[in-house]
CSV table of C-alpha atoms and ligand atoms in Angstrom, one decimal:
chain,number,residue,atom,x,y,z
A,95,MET,CA,-23.9,-6.8,14.8
A,96,ASN,CA,-21.7,-4.0,13.5
A,97,THR,CA,-19.7,-2.2,16.1
A,98,VAL,CA,-20.2,1.5,15.7
A,99,ARG,CA,-18.2,4.1,17.6
A,100,LEU,CA,-18.4,7.8,17.4
A,101,LEU,CA,-15.0,9.5,17.1
A,102,GLY,CA,-15.4,13.2,16.8
A,103,ALA,CA,-17.3,13.4,13.6
A,104,VAL,CA,-16.0,10.1,12.3
A,105,LEU,CA,-18.2,7.1,12.7
A,106,VAL,CA,-16.4,3.8,12.6
A,107,VAL,CA,-18.0,0.6,11.6
A,108,SER,CA,-15.2,-1.9,12.0
A,109,GLY,CA,-15.0,-5.0,9.9
A,110,PHE,CA,-12.7,-6.5,12.5
A,111,PHE,CA,-15.7,-7.5,14.5
A,112,LEU,CA,-17.8,-8.6,11.5
A,113,THR,CA,-15.3,-11.0,10.0
A,114,GLY,CA,-12.9,-11.8,12.7
A,115,CYS,CA,-10.1,-11.1,10.3
A,116,GLN,CA,-8.0,-8.0,10.1
A,117,PRO,CA,-7.5,-5.9,7.0
A,118,ALA,CA,-4.9,-7.3,4.7
A,119,ASP,CA,-3.0,-4.1,4.5
A,120,GLU,CA,-0.2,-3.6,7.0
A,121,SER,CA,-1.2,-7.1,8.2
A,122,ASP,CA,2.1,-7.2,10.0
A,123,ILE,CA,0.7,-5.1,12.8
A,124,GLU,CA,-1.1,-7.0,15.5
A,125,PRO,CA,-4.7,-6.0,15.7
A,126,ALA,CA,-4.3,-4.9,19.3
A,127,THR,CA,-1.8,-2.3,18.2
A,128,ALA,CA,-4.2,-1.0,15.6
A,129,ARG,CA,-7.1,-0.8,18.0
A,130,GLU,CA,-4.9,0.9,20.6
A,131,ALA,CA,-4.3,3.7,18.2
A,132,VAL,CA,-8.0,4.3,17.6
A,133,GLU,CA,-8.4,6.5,20.7
A,134,PRO,CA,-10.5,9.6,20.0
A,135,VAL,CA,-8.3,12.6,19.2
A,136,ALA,CA,-9.1,15.4,21.7
A,137,GLY,CA,-9.7,18.9,20.6
A,138,VAL,CA,-10.9,18.2,17.0
A,139,ALA,CA,-13.6,20.6,16.0
A,140,THR,CA,-16.7,18.7,15.2
A,141,GLU,CA,-19.4,20.9,13.8
A,142,PRO,CA,-20.5,18.9,10.8
A,143,GLN,CA,-22.9,20.7,8.5
A,144,GLN,CA,-24.2,17.3,7.4
A,145,THR,CA,-26.1,15.4,10.0
A,146,GLU,CA,-24.5,12.2,11.2
A,147,SER,CA,-27.5,10.3,9.8
A,148,ASN,CA,-26.3,11.4,6.3
A,149,PRO,CA,-22.5,11.2,6.4
A,150,LEU,CA,-20.1,10.5,3.5
A,151,VAL,CA,-19.5,6.8,3.7
A,152,VAL,CA,-16.0,5.4,3.0
A,153,TYR,CA,-15.0,1.8,2.7
A,154,SER,CA,-11.4,1.6,3.7
A,155,SER,CA,-8.9,-1.3,4.1
A,156,ARG,CA,-6.3,0.9,5.7
A,157,GLN,CA,-5.4,0.7,9.3
A,158,PRO,CA,-7.7,2.9,11.4
A,159,HIS,CA,-4.9,4.9,12.9
A,160,LEU,CA,-3.7,5.9,9.5
A,161,VAL,CA,-7.0,7.2,8.1
A,162,GLU,CA,-8.9,8.5,11.2
A,163,PRO,CA,-6.7,11.6,11.8
A,164,LEU,CA,-7.2,12.5,8.1
A,165,PHE,CA,-11.0,12.0,8.2
A,166,GLU,CA,-11.2,14.1,11.4
A,167,GLU,CA,-9.2,16.9,9.8
A,168,PHE,CA,-11.3,16.8,6.6
A,169,THR,CA,-14.5,17.0,8.7
A,170,ALA,CA,-13.2,19.8,10.8
A,171,GLN,CA,-12.3,21.8,7.7
A,172,THR,CA,-15.3,21.0,5.5
A,173,GLY,CA,-18.1,20.1,7.8
A,174,VAL,CA,-18.6,16.9,5.9
A,175,ALA,CA,-19.1,14.0,8.4
A,176,ILE,CA,-17.5,10.7,7.5
A,177,GLU,CA,-18.6,7.2,8.4
A,178,TYR,CA,-16.2,4.5,7.4
A,179,ILE,CA,-16.2,0.8,7.3
A,180,ASN,CA,-12.8,-0.9,7.9
A,181,ASP,CA,-12.3,-4.3,6.4
A,182,SER,CA,-10.1,-6.3,4.1
A,183,GLU,CA,-10.0,-5.1,0.5
A,184,ALA,CA,-11.4,-8.4,-0.7
A,185,ALA,CA,-14.4,-8.1,1.7
A,186,LEU,CA,-15.0,-4.5,0.8
A,187,ILE,CA,-14.9,-5.2,-2.9
A,188,GLU,CA,-17.4,-8.1,-2.5
A,189,ARG,CA,-19.6,-5.9,-0.4
A,190,LEU,CA,-19.6,-3.1,-3.0
A,191,ALA,CA,-20.4,-5.7,-5.7
A,192,ALA,CA,-23.2,-7.2,-3.7
A,193,GLU,CA,-24.7,-3.8,-2.7
A,194,ALA,CA,-24.5,-2.5,-6.3
A,195,GLU,CA,-26.8,0.6,-6.7
A,196,ASP,CA,-27.9,0.3,-3.0
A,197,THR,CA,-24.4,0.9,-1.6
A,198,PRO,CA,-24.1,3.6,1.0
A,199,ALA,CA,-20.4,3.9,0.1
A,200,SER,CA,-19.1,6.8,-2.1
A,201,VAL,CA,-15.4,6.2,-1.7
A,202,LEU,CA,-13.2,3.1,-1.7
A,203,ILE,CA,-9.7,3.5,-0.1
A,204,THR,CA,-7.3,0.6,-0.3
A,205,VAL,CA,-3.7,-0.2,-0.9
A,206,ASP,CA,-1.9,-1.5,-4.0
A,207,ALA,CA,-2.9,-0.6,-7.6
A,208,GLY,CA,-3.6,-4.3,-8.0
A,209,ASN,CA,-6.5,-4.0,-5.6
A,210,LEU,CA,-7.8,-0.7,-7.0
A,211,TRP,CA,-7.6,-2.1,-10.6
A,212,LEU,CA,-9.5,-5.2,-9.5
A,213,ALA,CA,-12.3,-3.1,-8.0
A,214,ASP,CA,-12.4,-1.1,-11.2
A,215,GLU,CA,-12.4,-4.2,-13.3
A,216,ARG,CA,-15.5,-5.3,-11.5
A,217,GLY,CA,-17.2,-2.1,-12.4
A,218,LEU,CA,-17.2,-0.7,-8.9
A,219,LEU,CA,-15.4,2.6,-9.6
A,220,GLN,CA,-16.5,5.6,-11.7
A,221,PRO,CA,-14.3,8.1,-13.5
A,222,LEU,CA,-13.4,11.3,-11.7
A,223,ALA,CA,-12.4,14.2,-14.0
A,224,SER,CA,-10.3,16.4,-11.8
A,225,ASP,CA,-7.8,18.8,-13.2
A,226,PHE,CA,-6.6,19.3,-9.6
A,227,LEU,CA,-5.8,15.6,-9.1
A,228,ASN,CA,-4.4,15.2,-12.6
A,229,GLU,CA,-2.1,18.0,-12.0
A,230,ARG,CA,-1.0,16.9,-8.5
A,231,ILE,CA,-0.8,13.1,-8.8
A,232,PRO,CA,1.9,11.9,-11.2
A,233,GLU,CA,0.6,10.0,-14.2
A,234,ALA,CA,2.1,6.7,-13.2
A,235,LEU,CA,0.3,6.7,-9.9
A,236,ARG,CA,-3.3,7.1,-11.2
A,237,ASP,CA,-5.7,5.3,-13.5
A,238,PRO,CA,-5.5,6.9,-17.0
A,239,GLU,CA,-9.3,7.0,-17.0
A,240,GLY,CA,-9.5,8.6,-13.5
A,241,HIS,CA,-11.1,5.6,-11.7
A,242,TRP,CA,-8.5,5.6,-9.0
A,243,PHE,CA,-5.7,7.9,-7.7
A,244,GLY,CA,-2.6,7.1,-5.7
A,245,LEU,CA,-2.5,9.1,-2.5
A,246,SER,CA,0.7,7.7,-0.9
A,247,VAL,CA,3.6,5.8,-2.5
A,248,ARG,CA,5.4,2.8,-1.1
A,249,ALA,CA,8.6,1.4,-2.5
A,250,ARG,CA,9.2,-2.4,-2.6
A,251,THR,CA,13.0,-2.9,-2.8
A,252,ILE,CA,16.0,-4.9,-1.6
A,253,MET,CA,16.9,-4.9,2.1
A,254,TYR,CA,20.1,-6.4,3.4
A,255,HIS,CA,22.2,-6.9,6.6
A,256,PRO,CA,25.3,-4.6,6.3
A,257,ASP,CA,27.5,-7.1,8.2
A,258,ARG,CA,26.9,-9.9,5.7
A,259,VAL,CA,26.2,-8.1,2.4
A,260,ASP,CA,28.4,-5.6,0.5
A,261,PRO,CA,25.9,-3.3,-1.2
A,262,ALA,CA,28.3,-3.2,-4.2
A,263,ASP,CA,27.1,-6.8,-4.8
A,264,LEU,CA,23.5,-5.6,-5.2
A,265,SER,CA,22.0,-4.1,-8.3
A,266,THR,CA,18.6,-5.3,-9.6
A,267,TYR,CA,15.7,-7.5,-8.6
A,268,ALA,CA,16.8,-9.9,-11.3
A,269,GLN,CA,20.3,-10.2,-9.9
A,270,LEU,CA,18.9,-11.8,-6.7
A,271,ALA,CA,18.4,-14.9,-8.8
A,272,ASP,CA,22.2,-15.2,-9.1
A,273,PRO,CA,23.7,-18.3,-7.3
A,274,GLN,CA,25.7,-15.8,-5.3
A,275,TRP,CA,22.5,-15.5,-3.1
A,276,GLU,CA,21.8,-19.2,-2.7
A,277,GLY,CA,20.4,-19.9,0.8
A,278,ARG,CA,20.6,-16.2,1.6
A,279,LEU,CA,17.3,-14.7,0.2
A,280,CYS,CA,14.0,-14.2,2.1
A,281,LEU,CA,10.7,-13.5,0.4
A,282,ARG,CA,7.1,-12.9,1.5
A,283,THR,CA,4.4,-15.2,0.2
A,284,SER,CA,3.4,-14.9,-3.4
A,285,ARG,CA,-0.2,-14.6,-2.2
A,286,LYS,CA,0.5,-11.1,-1.1
A,287,VAL,CA,-0.6,-8.6,-3.8
A,288,TYR,CA,2.6,-6.6,-3.2
A,289,ASN,CA,4.6,-9.4,-4.8
A,290,GLN,CA,2.0,-10.0,-7.5
A,291,SER,CA,2.2,-6.4,-8.5
A,292,LEU,CA,6.0,-6.4,-8.5
A,293,THR,CA,6.0,-9.5,-10.7
A,294,ALA,CA,3.4,-8.1,-13.0
A,295,MET,CA,5.4,-5.0,-13.6
A,296,MET,CA,8.5,-7.1,-14.3
A,297,ILE,CA,6.6,-9.1,-16.8
A,298,GLU,CA,5.6,-5.9,-18.6
A,299,ARG,CA,9.2,-4.7,-18.6
A,300,LEU,CA,11.1,-7.9,-19.4
A,301,GLY,CA,8.5,-10.4,-20.9
A,302,GLU,CA,7.2,-13.5,-19.2
A,303,GLU,CA,9.9,-15.8,-20.7
A,304,ASN,CA,12.6,-13.7,-19.0
A,305,VAL,CA,10.8,-13.2,-15.7
A,306,GLU,CA,10.1,-16.9,-15.1
A,307,PRO,CA,13.8,-17.8,-14.8
A,308,ILE,CA,14.3,-14.9,-12.4
A,309,ILE,CA,11.5,-16.0,-10.1
A,310,SER,CA,12.7,-19.6,-10.3
A,311,GLY,CA,16.1,-18.3,-9.3
A,312,TRP,CA,14.7,-16.4,-6.3
A,313,VAL,CA,12.9,-19.6,-5.2
A,314,SER,CA,16.2,-21.6,-5.5
A,315,ASN,CA,18.0,-19.0,-3.4
A,316,LEU,CA,15.5,-19.0,-0.6
A,317,ALA,CA,17.0,-19.4,2.9
A,318,THR,CA,13.6,-20.5,4.3
A,319,GLU,CA,9.9,-20.7,3.5
A,320,PRO,CA,8.3,-17.5,2.4
A,321,PHE,CA,7.0,-15.3,5.2
A,322,SER,CA,3.5,-14.1,5.9
A,323,SER,CA,4.6,-10.6,6.7
A,324,ASP,CA,7.2,-8.1,5.6
A,325,THR,CA,8.1,-7.3,9.2
A,326,ARG,CA,8.9,-11.0,10.0
A,327,LEU,CA,11.1,-10.9,6.8
A,328,ILE,CA,13.1,-7.9,8.0
A,329,GLU,CA,13.4,-9.5,11.4
A,330,ALA,CA,14.8,-12.7,9.7
A,331,ILE,CA,17.4,-10.6,8.0
A,332,GLU,CA,18.3,-8.9,11.3
A,333,ALA,CA,18.5,-12.3,13.1
A,334,GLY,CA,20.8,-13.9,10.5
A,335,GLN,CA,18.2,-16.3,9.0
A,336,CYS,CA,18.9,-14.6,5.6
A,337,ASP,CA,21.0,-11.8,4.2
A,338,VAL,CA,18.7,-10.1,1.7
A,339,GLY,CA,15.0,-9.7,1.0
A,340,LEU,CA,12.3,-7.8,-0.8
A,341,VAL,CA,10.3,-5.5,1.4
A,342,ASN,CA,8.1,-2.4,1.4
A,343,THR,CA,10.3,0.3,3.0
A,344,TYR,CA,7.7,1.6,5.5
A,345,TYR,CA,7.9,-1.7,7.4
A,346,LEU,CA,11.6,-0.9,8.1
A,347,GLY,CA,10.6,2.6,9.1
A,348,ARG,CA,8.4,1.3,11.8
A,349,LEU,CA,11.2,-0.9,13.2
A,350,ILE,CA,13.6,2.0,13.1
A,351,ASP,CA,11.1,4.1,14.9
A,352,GLU,CA,11.3,1.6,17.8
A,353,GLN,CA,15.0,1.0,17.5
A,354,PRO,CA,16.9,3.8,15.7
A,355,ASP,CA,20.0,1.7,15.1
A,356,TYR,CA,18.1,-1.3,13.6
A,357,PRO,CA,20.7,-3.2,11.6
A,358,VAL,CA,19.0,-3.6,8.3
A,359,GLU,CA,19.7,-1.3,5.3
A,360,ILE,CA,17.8,-0.4,2.2
A,361,PHE,CA,19.2,-0.8,-1.3
A,362,TRP,CA,17.4,1.0,-4.1
A,363,ALA,CA,17.0,-1.6,-6.8
A,364,ASN,CA,17.2,-1.1,-10.6
A,365,GLN,CA,18.8,2.4,-10.3
A,366,ASP,CA,20.7,1.8,-13.5
A,367,SER,CA,17.7,0.7,-15.5
A,368,THR,CA,14.0,1.1,-14.9
A,369,GLY,CA,14.0,2.4,-11.3
A,370,THR,CA,12.7,0.9,-8.1
A,371,HIS,CA,9.2,-0.6,-8.1
A,372,VAL,CA,6.8,1.6,-6.3
A,373,ASN,CA,3.1,1.1,-5.6
A,374,ILE,CA,0.4,3.2,-4.0
A,375,SER,CA,-2.4,3.4,-1.5
A,376,GLY,CA,-5.2,5.2,-3.2
A,377,ALA,CA,-8.9,6.0,-3.6
A,378,GLY,CA,-11.7,6.0,-6.1
A,379,VAL,CA,-15.3,7.1,-6.3
A,380,THR,CA,-17.7,4.2,-6.3
A,381,THR,CA,-19.9,3.6,-9.3
A,382,HIS,CA,-23.1,4.1,-7.4
A,383,ALA,CA,-21.8,6.8,-5.0
A,384,PRO,CA,-24.8,8.4,-3.3
A,385,ALA,CA,-22.5,11.4,-2.5
A,386,ALA,CA,-20.2,11.8,-5.5
A,387,ALA,CA,-19.6,15.5,-4.9
A,388,GLN,CA,-18.4,14.9,-1.3
A,389,ALA,CA,-16.4,11.9,-2.5
A,390,ARG,CA,-14.6,14.1,-5.0
A,391,GLN,CA,-14.1,16.7,-2.3
A,392,LEU,CA,-12.5,14.1,0.0
A,393,ILE,CA,-10.2,12.6,-2.6
A,394,GLU,CA,-9.1,16.1,-3.7
A,395,TRP,CA,-8.5,17.1,-0.1
A,396,LEU,CA,-6.4,14.0,0.5
A,397,ALA,CA,-4.2,15.3,-2.4
A,398,SER,CA,-3.9,18.7,-0.8
A,399,ASP,CA,-0.6,19.9,0.7
A,400,ALA,CA,-1.9,19.7,4.3
A,401,ALA,CA,-3.2,16.1,3.9
A,402,GLN,CA,-0.1,15.0,2.0
A,403,GLN,CA,2.0,16.3,4.8
A,404,LYS,CA,0.0,14.3,7.3
A,405,ILE,CA,0.2,11.2,5.1
A,406,ALA,CA,4.0,11.6,4.7
A,407,GLY,CA,4.4,12.0,8.4
A,408,SER,CA,2.3,9.0,9.5
A,409,ASN,CA,3.4,5.7,8.0
A,410,PHE,CA,7.0,6.1,6.6
A,411,GLU,CA,5.5,6.1,3.1
A,412,PHE,CA,6.2,8.7,0.4
A,413,PRO,CA,3.7,11.4,-0.4
A,414,ALA,CA,2.1,11.1,-3.8
A,415,VAL,CA,2.4,14.8,-4.5
A,416,GLU,CA,5.9,16.1,-5.3
A,417,GLY,CA,7.5,18.7,-3.1
A,418,ILE,CA,6.0,17.5,0.2
A,419,PRO,CA,8.6,17.1,2.9
A,420,LEU,CA,9.5,13.6,3.8
A,421,HIS,CA,9.5,12.1,7.3
A,422,PRO,CA,13.1,12.4,8.5
A,423,THR,CA,13.5,8.6,8.7
A,424,VAL,CA,12.4,8.3,5.1
A,425,GLU,CA,14.5,11.2,4.0
A,426,ALA,CA,17.6,9.4,5.5
A,427,TRP,CA,17.1,6.6,3.1
A,428,GLY,CA,18.3,8.9,0.3
A,429,GLU,CA,16.9,9.7,-3.1
A,430,PHE,CA,16.1,7.1,-5.7
A,431,GLU,CA,14.6,6.8,-9.2
A,432,ALA,CA,11.1,5.2,-9.1
A,433,ASP,CA,9.8,3.1,-12.0
A,434,SER,CA,7.6,5.4,-14.0
A,435,MET,CA,5.4,2.8,-15.7
A,436,ASN,CA,1.7,3.3,-15.1
A,437,LEU,CA,0.5,1.1,-12.2
A,438,LYS,CA,-2.5,-0.1,-14.1
A,439,ILE,CA,-0.1,-2.7,-15.4
A,440,ALA,CA,0.0,-4.3,-12.0
A,441,GLY,CA,-3.6,-5.1,-12.3
A,442,GLN,CA,-3.7,-5.9,-16.0
A,443,ARG,CA,-0.9,-8.5,-15.6
A,444,GLN,CA,-1.9,-9.8,-12.2
A,445,VAL,CA,-3.3,-13.1,-13.4
A,446,GLU,CA,-0.2,-13.8,-15.5
A,447,ALA,CA,2.0,-12.9,-12.5
A,448,VAL,CA,0.1,-15.3,-10.2
A,449,MET,CA,0.4,-18.1,-12.7
A,450,LEU,CA,4.1,-17.5,-13.3
A,451,MET,CA,4.8,-17.4,-9.6
A,452,ASP,CA,3.0,-20.6,-9.1
A,453,ARG,CA,4.9,-22.3,-12.0
A,454,ALA,CA,8.2,-21.1,-10.4
A,455,GLY,CA,7.2,-22.7,-7.1
A,456,TRP,CA,6.9,-19.4,-5.1
A,457,ARG,CA,4.5,-20.3,-2.3
B,729,FE,FE1,1.6,-3.1,3.9
């Protein structure tokens, strides 16, 4: 049976209890932590105009504590009640496909353009023509056809231990293949879409024949087996198991939040060339959305200044909309140039990336 809880005007049907597996996003966080954060927020106005038997249904793979405050605020401002189902992106995509025109879901929210692209490739997302979104969300961070839009930005870059690495020795992702890093590099598993998207974008930039030696070089330089989580990877750098690694920056933000002097530093990769690889969390309107107008309203609201400020303040990510103040921890990491190539490439070249990573021995 589904577990349904009423949180203000937000109904939660959690896939945790359906599948026994946690959402793949932010899988570094223990489920207990995620559930702890799901306490109802007191004082949120809940006068939904829509009845709770007819809410806007959202399928979301994001951690409940990241989306619930946003949904509650949206409901308070618009009167549109939201019911959301939280599960892994793979489970949600399969569910949408199986439900087809009978789906109750009007919005899909997940992380990584590779996942959004995959949902779109399966015909599960419809175009949304919104001048508001096209104006606010940079072109690289949204589907050119409007099938999905980035709502937060995450950078995947180099991290290092300042006692063991001189940042002057760091430059590009490719340079981590240099023998200088032999036995000093940590990577997360190639099964994680974050690494698949990074590799896919590198293939587009450099060509498969040039990327394969780079990935092989990374594998040769590994200090230990690839990790199942970015957090464990950062902790391995901190502990001296390796000196450098490739990580999404918000994971370091969480560690710094607990320990302000956490001794791992960020290096912005590829600043003299194509810019640091960034990816998104984002949303799209489902193909068979029963409430397409409210779906549009929610996605546009998530791109509003108020929502973007909440997003920037909650997970050490970057807002998708320019000009929104950063979290102080994030701001302290300094400015950097982000790769401006459209993230649709991350999906389009995902299969090539996975095959290349496999050939290179990245497990
Ligand atoms: Fe993550």
